[in-house]
Every structure is written in structure tokens, then in C-alpha cells.
PDB file of C-alpha atoms in Angstrom:
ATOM      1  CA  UNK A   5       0.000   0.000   0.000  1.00 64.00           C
ATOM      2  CA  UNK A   6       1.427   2.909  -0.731  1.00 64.00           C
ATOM      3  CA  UNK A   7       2.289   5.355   2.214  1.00 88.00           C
ATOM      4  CA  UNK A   8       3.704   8.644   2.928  1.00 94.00           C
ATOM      5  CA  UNK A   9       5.471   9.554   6.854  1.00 95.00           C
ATOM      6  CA  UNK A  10       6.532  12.852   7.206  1.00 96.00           C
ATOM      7  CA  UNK A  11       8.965  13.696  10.386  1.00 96.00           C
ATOM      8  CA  UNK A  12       9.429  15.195  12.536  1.00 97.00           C
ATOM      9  CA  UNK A  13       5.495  15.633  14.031  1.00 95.00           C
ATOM     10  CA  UNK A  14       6.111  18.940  14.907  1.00 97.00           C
ATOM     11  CA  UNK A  15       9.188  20.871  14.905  1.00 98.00           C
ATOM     12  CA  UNK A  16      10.264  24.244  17.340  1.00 98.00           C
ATOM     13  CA  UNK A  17      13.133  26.815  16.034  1.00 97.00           C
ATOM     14  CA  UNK A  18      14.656  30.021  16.933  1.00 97.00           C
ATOM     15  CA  UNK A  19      14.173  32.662  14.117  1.00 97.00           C
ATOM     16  CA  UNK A  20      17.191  31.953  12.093  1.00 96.00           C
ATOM     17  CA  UNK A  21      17.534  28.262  12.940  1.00 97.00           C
ATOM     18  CA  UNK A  22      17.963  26.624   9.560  1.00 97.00           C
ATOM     19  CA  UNK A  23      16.866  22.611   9.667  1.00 97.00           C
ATOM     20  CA  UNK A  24      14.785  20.438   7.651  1.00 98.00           C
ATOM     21  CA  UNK A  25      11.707  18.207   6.766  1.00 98.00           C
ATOM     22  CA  UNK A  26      11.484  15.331   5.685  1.00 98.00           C
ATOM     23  CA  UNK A  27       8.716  13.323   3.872  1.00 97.00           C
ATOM     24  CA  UNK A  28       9.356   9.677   3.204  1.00 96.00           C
ATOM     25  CA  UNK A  29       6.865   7.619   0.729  1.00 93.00           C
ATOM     26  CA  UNK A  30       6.587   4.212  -0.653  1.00 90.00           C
ATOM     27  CA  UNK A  31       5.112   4.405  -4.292  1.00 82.00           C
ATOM     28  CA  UNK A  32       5.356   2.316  -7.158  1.00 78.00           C
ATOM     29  CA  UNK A  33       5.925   4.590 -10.142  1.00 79.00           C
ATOM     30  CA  UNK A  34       5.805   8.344  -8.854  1.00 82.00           C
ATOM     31  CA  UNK A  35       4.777  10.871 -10.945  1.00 85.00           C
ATOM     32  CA  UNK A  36       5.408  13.789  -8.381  1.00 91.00           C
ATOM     33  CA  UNK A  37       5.628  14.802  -5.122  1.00 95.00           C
ATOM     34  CA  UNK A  38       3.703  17.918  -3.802  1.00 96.00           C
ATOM     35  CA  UNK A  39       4.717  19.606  -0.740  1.00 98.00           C
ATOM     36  CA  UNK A  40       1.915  22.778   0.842  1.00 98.00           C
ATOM     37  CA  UNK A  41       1.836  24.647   3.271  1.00 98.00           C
ATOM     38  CA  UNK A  42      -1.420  25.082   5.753  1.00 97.00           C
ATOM     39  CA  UNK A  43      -2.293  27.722   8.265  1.00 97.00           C
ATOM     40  CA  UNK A  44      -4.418  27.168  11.126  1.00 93.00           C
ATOM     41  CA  UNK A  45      -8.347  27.493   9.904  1.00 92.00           C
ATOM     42  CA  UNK A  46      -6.991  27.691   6.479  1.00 95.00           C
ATOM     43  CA  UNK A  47      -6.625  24.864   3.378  1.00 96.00           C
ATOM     44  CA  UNK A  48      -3.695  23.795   2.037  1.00 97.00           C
ATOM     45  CA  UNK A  49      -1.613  26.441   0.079  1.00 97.00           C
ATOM     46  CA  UNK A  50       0.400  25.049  -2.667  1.00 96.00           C
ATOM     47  CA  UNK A  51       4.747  25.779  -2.927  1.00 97.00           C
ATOM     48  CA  UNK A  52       6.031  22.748  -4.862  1.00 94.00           C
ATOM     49  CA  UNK A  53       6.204  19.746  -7.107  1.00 95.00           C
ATOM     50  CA  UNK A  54       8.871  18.010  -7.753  1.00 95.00           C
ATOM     51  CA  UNK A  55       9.157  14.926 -10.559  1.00 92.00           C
ATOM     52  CA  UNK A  56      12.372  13.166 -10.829  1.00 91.00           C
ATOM     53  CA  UNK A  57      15.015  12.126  -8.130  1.00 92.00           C
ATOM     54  CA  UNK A  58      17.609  14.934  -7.986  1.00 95.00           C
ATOM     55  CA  UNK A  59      15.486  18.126  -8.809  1.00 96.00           C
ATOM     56  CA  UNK A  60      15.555  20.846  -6.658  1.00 97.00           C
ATOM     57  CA  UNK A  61      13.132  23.673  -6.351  1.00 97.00           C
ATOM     58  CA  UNK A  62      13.305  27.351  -4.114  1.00 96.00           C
ATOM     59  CA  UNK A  63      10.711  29.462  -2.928  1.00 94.00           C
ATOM     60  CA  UNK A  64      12.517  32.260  -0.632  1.00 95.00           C
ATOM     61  CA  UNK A  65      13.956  30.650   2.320  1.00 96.00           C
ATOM     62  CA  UNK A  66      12.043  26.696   1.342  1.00 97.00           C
ATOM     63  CA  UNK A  67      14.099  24.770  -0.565  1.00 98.00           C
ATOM     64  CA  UNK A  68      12.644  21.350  -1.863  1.00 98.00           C
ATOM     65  CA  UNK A  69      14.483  18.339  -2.683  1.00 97.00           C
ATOM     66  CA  UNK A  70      13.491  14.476  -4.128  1.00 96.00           C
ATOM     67  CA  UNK A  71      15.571  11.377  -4.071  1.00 93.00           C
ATOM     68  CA  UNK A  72      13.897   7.720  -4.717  1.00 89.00           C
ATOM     69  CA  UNK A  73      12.794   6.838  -1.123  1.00 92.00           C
ATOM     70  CA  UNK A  74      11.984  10.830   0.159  1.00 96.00           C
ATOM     71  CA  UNK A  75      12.253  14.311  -0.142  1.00 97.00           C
ATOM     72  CA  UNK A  76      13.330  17.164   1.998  1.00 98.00           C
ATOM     73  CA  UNK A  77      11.741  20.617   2.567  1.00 98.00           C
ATOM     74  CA  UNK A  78      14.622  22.580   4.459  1.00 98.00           C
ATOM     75  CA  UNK A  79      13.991  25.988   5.575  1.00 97.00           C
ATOM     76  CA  UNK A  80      16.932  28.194   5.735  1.00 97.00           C
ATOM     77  CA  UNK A  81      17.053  31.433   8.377  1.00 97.00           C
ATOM     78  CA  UNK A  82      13.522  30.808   9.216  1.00 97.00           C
ATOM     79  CA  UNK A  83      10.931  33.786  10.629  1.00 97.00           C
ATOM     80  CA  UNK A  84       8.107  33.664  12.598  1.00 97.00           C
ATOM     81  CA  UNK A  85       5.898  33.879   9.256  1.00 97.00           C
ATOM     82  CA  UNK A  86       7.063  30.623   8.413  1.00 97.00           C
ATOM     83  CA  UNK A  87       5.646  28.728  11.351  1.00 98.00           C
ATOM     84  CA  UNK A  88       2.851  26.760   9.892  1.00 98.00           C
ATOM     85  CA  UNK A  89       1.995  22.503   9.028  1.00 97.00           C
ATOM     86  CA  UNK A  90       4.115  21.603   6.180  1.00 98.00           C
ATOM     87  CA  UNK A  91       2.205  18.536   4.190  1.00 97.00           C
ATOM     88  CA  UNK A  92       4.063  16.516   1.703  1.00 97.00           C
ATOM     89  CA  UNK A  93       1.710  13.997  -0.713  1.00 95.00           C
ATOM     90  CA  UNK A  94       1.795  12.205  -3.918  1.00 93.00           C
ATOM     91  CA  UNK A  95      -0.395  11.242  -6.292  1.00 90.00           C
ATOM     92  CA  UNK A  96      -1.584   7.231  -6.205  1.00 84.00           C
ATOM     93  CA  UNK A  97      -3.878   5.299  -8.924  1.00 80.00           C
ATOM     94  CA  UNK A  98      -7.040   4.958  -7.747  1.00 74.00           C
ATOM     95  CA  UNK A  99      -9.026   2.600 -10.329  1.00 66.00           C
ATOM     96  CA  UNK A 100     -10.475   3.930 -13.329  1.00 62.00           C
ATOM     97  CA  UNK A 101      -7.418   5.563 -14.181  1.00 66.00           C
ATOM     98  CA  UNK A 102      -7.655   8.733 -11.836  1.00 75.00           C
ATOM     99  CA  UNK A 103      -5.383   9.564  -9.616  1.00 81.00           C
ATOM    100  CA  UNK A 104      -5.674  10.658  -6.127  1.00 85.00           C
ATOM    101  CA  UNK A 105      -3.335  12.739  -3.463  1.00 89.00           C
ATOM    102  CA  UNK A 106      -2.216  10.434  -0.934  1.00 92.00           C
ATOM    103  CA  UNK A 107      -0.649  12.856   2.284  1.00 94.00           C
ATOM    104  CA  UNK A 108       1.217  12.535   4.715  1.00 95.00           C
ATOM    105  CA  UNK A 109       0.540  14.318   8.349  1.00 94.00           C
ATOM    106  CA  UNK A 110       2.582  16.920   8.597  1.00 96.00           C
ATOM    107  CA  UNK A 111       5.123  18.681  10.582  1.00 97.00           C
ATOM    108  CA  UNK A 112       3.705  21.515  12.542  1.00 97.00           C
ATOM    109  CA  UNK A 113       6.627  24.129  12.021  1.00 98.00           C
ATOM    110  CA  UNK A 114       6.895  26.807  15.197  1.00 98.00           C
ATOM    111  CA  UNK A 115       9.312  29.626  14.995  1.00 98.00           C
ATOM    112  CA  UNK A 116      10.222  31.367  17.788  1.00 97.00           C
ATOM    113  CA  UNK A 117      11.129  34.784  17.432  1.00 95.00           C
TER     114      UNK A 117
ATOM    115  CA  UNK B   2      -8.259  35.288 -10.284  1.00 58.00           C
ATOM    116  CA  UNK B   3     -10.425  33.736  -8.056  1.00 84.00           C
ATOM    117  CA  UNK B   4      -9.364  30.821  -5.996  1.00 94.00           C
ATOM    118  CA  UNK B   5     -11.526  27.813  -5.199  1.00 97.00           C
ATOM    119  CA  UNK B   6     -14.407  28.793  -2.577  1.00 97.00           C
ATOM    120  CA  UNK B   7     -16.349  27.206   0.071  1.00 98.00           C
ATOM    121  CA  UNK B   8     -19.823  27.739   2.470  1.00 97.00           C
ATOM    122  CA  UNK B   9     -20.523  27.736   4.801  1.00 97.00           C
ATOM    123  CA  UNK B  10     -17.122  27.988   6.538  1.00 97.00           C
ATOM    124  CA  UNK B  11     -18.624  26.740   9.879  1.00 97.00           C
ATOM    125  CA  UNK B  12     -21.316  24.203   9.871  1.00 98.00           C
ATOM    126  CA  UNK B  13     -22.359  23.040  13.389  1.00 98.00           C
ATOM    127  CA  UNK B  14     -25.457  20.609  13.524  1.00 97.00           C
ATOM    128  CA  UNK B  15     -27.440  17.922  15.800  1.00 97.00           C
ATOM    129  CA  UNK B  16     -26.815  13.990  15.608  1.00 97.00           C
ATOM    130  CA  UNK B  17     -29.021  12.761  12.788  1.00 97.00           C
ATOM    131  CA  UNK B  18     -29.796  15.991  10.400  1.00 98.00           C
ATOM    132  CA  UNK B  19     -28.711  16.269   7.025  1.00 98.00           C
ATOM    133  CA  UNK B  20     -25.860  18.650   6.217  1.00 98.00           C
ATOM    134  CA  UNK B  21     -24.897  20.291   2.501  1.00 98.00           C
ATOM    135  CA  UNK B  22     -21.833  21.382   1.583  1.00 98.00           C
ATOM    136  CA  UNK B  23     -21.080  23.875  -1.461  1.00 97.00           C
ATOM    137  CA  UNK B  24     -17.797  23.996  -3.347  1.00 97.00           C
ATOM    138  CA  UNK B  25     -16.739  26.432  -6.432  1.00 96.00           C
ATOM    139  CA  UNK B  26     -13.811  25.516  -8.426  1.00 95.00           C
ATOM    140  CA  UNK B  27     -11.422  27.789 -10.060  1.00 95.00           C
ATOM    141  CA  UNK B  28     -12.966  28.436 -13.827  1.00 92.00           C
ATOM    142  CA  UNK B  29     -11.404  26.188 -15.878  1.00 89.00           C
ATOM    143  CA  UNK B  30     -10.383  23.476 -13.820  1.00 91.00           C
ATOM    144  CA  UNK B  31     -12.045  20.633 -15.061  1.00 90.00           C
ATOM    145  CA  UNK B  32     -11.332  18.273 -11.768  1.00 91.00           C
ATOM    146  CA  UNK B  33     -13.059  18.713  -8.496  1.00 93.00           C
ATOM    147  CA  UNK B  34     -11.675  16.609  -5.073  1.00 94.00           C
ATOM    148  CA  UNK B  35     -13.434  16.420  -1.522  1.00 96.00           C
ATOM    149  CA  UNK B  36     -11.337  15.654   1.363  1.00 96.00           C
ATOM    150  CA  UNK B  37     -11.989  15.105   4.968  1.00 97.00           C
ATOM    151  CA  UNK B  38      -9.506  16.627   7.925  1.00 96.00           C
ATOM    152  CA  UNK B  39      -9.848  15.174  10.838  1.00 93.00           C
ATOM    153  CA  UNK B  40      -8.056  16.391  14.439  1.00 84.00           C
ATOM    154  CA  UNK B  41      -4.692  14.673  14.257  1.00 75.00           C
ATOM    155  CA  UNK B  42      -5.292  12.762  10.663  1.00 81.00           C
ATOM    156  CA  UNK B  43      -3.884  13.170   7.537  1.00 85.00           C
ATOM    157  CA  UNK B  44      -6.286  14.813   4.485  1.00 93.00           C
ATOM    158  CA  UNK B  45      -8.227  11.886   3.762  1.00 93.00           C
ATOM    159  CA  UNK B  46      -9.212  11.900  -0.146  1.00 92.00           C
ATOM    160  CA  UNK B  47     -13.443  11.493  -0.352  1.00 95.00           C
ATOM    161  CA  UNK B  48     -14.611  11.853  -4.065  1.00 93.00           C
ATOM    162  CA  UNK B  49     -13.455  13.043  -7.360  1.00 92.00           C
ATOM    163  CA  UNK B  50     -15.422  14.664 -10.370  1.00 91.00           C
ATOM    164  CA  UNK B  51     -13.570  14.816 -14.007  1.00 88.00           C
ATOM    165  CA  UNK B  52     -16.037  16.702 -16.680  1.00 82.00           C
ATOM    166  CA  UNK B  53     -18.560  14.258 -17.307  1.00 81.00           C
ATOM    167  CA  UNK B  54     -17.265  11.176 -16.638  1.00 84.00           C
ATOM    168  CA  UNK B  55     -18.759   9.126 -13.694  1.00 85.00           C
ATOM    169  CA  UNK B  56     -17.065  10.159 -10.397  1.00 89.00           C
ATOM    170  CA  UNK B  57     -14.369   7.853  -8.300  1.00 89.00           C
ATOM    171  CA  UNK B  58     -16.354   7.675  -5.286  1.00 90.00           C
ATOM    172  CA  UNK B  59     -13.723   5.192  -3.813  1.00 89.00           C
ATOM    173  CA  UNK B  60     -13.055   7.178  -1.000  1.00 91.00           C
ATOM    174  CA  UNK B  61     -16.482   7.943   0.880  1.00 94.00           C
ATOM    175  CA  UNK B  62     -16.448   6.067   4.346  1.00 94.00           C
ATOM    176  CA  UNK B  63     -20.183   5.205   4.244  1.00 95.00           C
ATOM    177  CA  UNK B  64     -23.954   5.640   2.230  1.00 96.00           C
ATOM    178  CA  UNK B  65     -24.846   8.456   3.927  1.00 97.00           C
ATOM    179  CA  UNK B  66     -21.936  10.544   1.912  1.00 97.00           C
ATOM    180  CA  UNK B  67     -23.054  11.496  -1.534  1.00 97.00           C
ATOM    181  CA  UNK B  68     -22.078  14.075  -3.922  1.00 96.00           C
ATOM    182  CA  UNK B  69     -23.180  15.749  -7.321  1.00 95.00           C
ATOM    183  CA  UNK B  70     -21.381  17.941  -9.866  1.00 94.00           C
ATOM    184  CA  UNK B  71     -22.925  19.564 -12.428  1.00 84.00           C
ATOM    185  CA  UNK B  72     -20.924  19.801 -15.404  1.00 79.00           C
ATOM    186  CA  UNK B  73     -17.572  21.573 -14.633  1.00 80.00           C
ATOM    187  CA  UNK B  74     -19.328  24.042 -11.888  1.00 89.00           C
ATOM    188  CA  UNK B  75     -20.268  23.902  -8.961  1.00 95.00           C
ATOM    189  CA  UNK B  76     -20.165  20.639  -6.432  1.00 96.00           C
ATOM    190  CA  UNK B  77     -22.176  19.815  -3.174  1.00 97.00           C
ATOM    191  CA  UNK B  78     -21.450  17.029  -0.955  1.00 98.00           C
ATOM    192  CA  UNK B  79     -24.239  15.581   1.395  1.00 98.00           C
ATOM    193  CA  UNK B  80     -23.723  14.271   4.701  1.00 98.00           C
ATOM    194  CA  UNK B  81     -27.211  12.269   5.581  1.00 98.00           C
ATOM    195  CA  UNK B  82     -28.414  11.638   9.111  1.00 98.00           C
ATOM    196  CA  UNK B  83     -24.893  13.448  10.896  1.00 98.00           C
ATOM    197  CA  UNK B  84     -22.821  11.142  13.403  1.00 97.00           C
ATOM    198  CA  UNK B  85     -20.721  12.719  15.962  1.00 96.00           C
ATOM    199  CA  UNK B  86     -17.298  10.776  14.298  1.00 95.00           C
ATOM    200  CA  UNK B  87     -18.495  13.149  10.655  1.00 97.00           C
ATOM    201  CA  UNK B  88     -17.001  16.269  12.182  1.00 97.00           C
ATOM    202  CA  UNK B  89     -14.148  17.733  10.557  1.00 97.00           C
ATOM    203  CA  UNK B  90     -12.577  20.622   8.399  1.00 97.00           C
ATOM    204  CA  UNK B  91     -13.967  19.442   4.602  1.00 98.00           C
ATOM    205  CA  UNK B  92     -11.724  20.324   2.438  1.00 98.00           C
ATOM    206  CA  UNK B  93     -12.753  20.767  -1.854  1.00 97.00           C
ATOM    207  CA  UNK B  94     -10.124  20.891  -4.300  1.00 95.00           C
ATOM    208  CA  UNK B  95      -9.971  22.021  -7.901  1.00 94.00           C
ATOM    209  CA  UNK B  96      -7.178  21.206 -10.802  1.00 92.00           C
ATOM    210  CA  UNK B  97      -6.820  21.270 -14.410  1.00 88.00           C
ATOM    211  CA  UNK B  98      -6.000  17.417 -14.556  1.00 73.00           C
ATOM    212  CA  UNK B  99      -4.921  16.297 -17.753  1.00 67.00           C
ATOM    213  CA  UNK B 100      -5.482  12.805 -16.634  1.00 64.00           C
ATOM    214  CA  UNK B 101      -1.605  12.424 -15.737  1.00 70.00           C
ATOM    215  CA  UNK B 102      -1.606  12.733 -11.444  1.00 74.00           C
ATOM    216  CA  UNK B 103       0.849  15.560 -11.857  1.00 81.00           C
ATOM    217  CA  UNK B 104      -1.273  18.493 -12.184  1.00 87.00           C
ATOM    218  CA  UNK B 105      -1.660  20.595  -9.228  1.00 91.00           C
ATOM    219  CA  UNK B 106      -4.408  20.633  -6.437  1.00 93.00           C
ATOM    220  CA  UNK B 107      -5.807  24.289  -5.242  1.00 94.00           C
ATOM    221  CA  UNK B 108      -7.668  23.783  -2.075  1.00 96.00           C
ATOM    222  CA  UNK B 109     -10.728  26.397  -0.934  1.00 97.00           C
ATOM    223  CA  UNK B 110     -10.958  27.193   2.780  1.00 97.00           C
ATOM    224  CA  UNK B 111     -13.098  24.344   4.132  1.00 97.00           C
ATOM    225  CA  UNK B 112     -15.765  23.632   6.019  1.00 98.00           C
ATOM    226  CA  UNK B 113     -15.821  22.934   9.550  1.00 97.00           C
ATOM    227  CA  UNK B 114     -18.225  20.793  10.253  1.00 98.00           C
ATOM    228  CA  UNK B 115     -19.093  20.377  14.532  1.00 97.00           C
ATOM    229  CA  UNK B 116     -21.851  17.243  15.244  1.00 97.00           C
ATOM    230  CA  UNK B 117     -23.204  17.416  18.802  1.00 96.00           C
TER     231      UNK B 117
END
């Protein structure tokens, strides 16, 4: 069955403390890997896909990465702004030939000023 | 433009009523997802709309979940005769989906829906 574990649960940092996400998945035959971000009493807001192991994507101080077995989200001088759940998911067959969003958790990002 | 809405954005309601939920796509997008959030779960995929082909209702935990689409407008998704385990933040998504599973999701608001 295909599954996607993101780590840590939740995750506390001085403003400034630079550290990362990660998102593990088990998937036969990706065809992407989306990471949003979601705000409390808000849906998910997308920042990334990524397709193939070895791209890399940036989005100010996010910077996305994918190898075969997971992908990292690291955040780089973080600010309070940034503190938010971080979901990673990725699209799974789901008969008829559609394809769903299967995600994982999330890491519930606090930064501390 | 206009992102994907939802209503109402709070829904609370006794044990047993019926609840509807409305969801507008972004114009265009010919793909329409429901999800279900639930305290300390993952977004749980419900239903999926593409044009006019017959939905994947593979996800919907029971018979008392149904929902209709009307071309590539508006959706509504019906919660019959409430139990308390049905509340959560429901979550509609909209995307252009060219039928490959690469094309990205935009999520509206949600819906919280409270069962007492």
C-alpha cells in the first residue's frame, strides 16, 4: 500500500535556525511529489512539485528536494511567518485511471522569534 | 483570479440531520476533489469529479456521503443523518488534470463541520 510519513510531528526553532523536513513515501511509479503549506483554519496552500530524483526547487527561504525513497523541505534562516503545518503527498492510482493525493501528516513548524 | 471557494465555513449541527456542503472551483479546472480533515489525521481523499465522466467515489467512508457535480461548476457534498465521528474541516479541491496525477491541487478554505 502505498504510504507517505513525514517527520518530525512537529518541529520548534529560533528565528534563524535553519533545519529540515522530511517526507518519506513508498510508491510504485511516482509521478510527483507535492509539498503545501497550511495555516491554522486555512486549506492547504500550494509551494512545490517536484518529478524526478535529484530536482531541486526554491521558494525564498524553502528549498525542496526528491531522491527515490523521500524528499526534503529545508527551511533556511527561518521567521516567525514561516511557522505553519508543512504537508508533503503524492499522487496514487485509484481505479479507473484517476489519480488521487495520498498525504502525509505533517510537521507543525513553530518559529520562535 | 479567483481561488476555489467554500460555504458555509462553519457548519455546526445535531446527531441525525442532514448537512450540505457547497464547493466552487477555479474556472477552468475541469477536476473537483473532496477531502476530509480530521483532528490529528492526515487529508483523507473522499470523491473526485472529471467533466462528465462518472465520479471515483472510492473514498467515501459510508452511504450516507453522496455528492453531485454539475458539469464543470459547482459541487455539493451531502452528509445524511450526521454522526458525531463526521465532524471535521472538509476540504474541496480544484485542478486542471490532464489525466496524468501531476497536475496541481488548489484547495478552498473548508468547512468545519461540529456534530453534537
Amino acid at each position: 500500500e502505498d504510504q507517505v510519513t513525514q517527520s518530525p510531528e512537529a518541529l520548534r526553532l529560533q528565528e534563524g535556525e535553519s533545519s529540515s523536513l522530511n517526507c518519506s513515501y513508498t510508491v510504485s511509479g511516482l509521478r510527483g511529489l507535492f509539498w503545501y503549506r497550511q495555516d491554522p483554519g486555512k486549506g492547504p496552500e500550494f509551494l512545490f512539485t517536484l518529478y524526478s530524483a535529484g530536482e531541486e526547487k526554491e521558494k525564498e527561504r524553502l528549498k525542496a528536494t526528491l531522491t527515490k525513497k523521500e524528499s526534503f523541505l529545508h527551511i533556511t534562516a527561518p521567521k516567525p511567518e514561516d511557522s505553519a503545518t508543512y504537508l508533503c503527498a503524492v499522487p496514487r492510482a485509484s481505479g479507473a485511471g484517476s489519480y488521487q493525493l495520498t498525504f502525509g501528516k505533517g510537521t507543525k513548524l513553530s518559529v520562535i522569534p | 483570479g479567483a481561488g476555489v471557494s467554500q460555504s458555509p465555513s462553519n457548519k455546526v449541527t445535531e446527531k441525525g440531520k442532514d448537512v450540505e456542503l457547497r464547493c466552487d472551483p477555479i474556472s477552468g479546472h475541469t477536476a473537483l476533489y473532496w477531502y476530509r480533515q480530521s483532528l490529528g489525521q492526515g487529508l483523507e481523499f473522499l470523491i473526485y469529479f472529471q467533466g462528465n465522466s462518472a465520479p471515483d467515489k472510492s473514498g467515501l467512508p459510508s452511504d450516507r456521503f453522496s455528492a453531485e457535480r454539475t458539469g464543470e461548476s459547482v459541487s455539493t457534498l451531502t452528509i445524511q443523518r450526521t454522526q458525531q465521528e463526521d465532524s471535521a474541516v472538509y476540504l474541496c479541491a480544484s485542478s486542471l488534470d490532464r489525466g496524468l496525477g501531476t497536475d496541481t491541487q488548489y484547495f478552498g478554505p473548508g468547512t468545519r463541520l461540529t456534530v453534537l
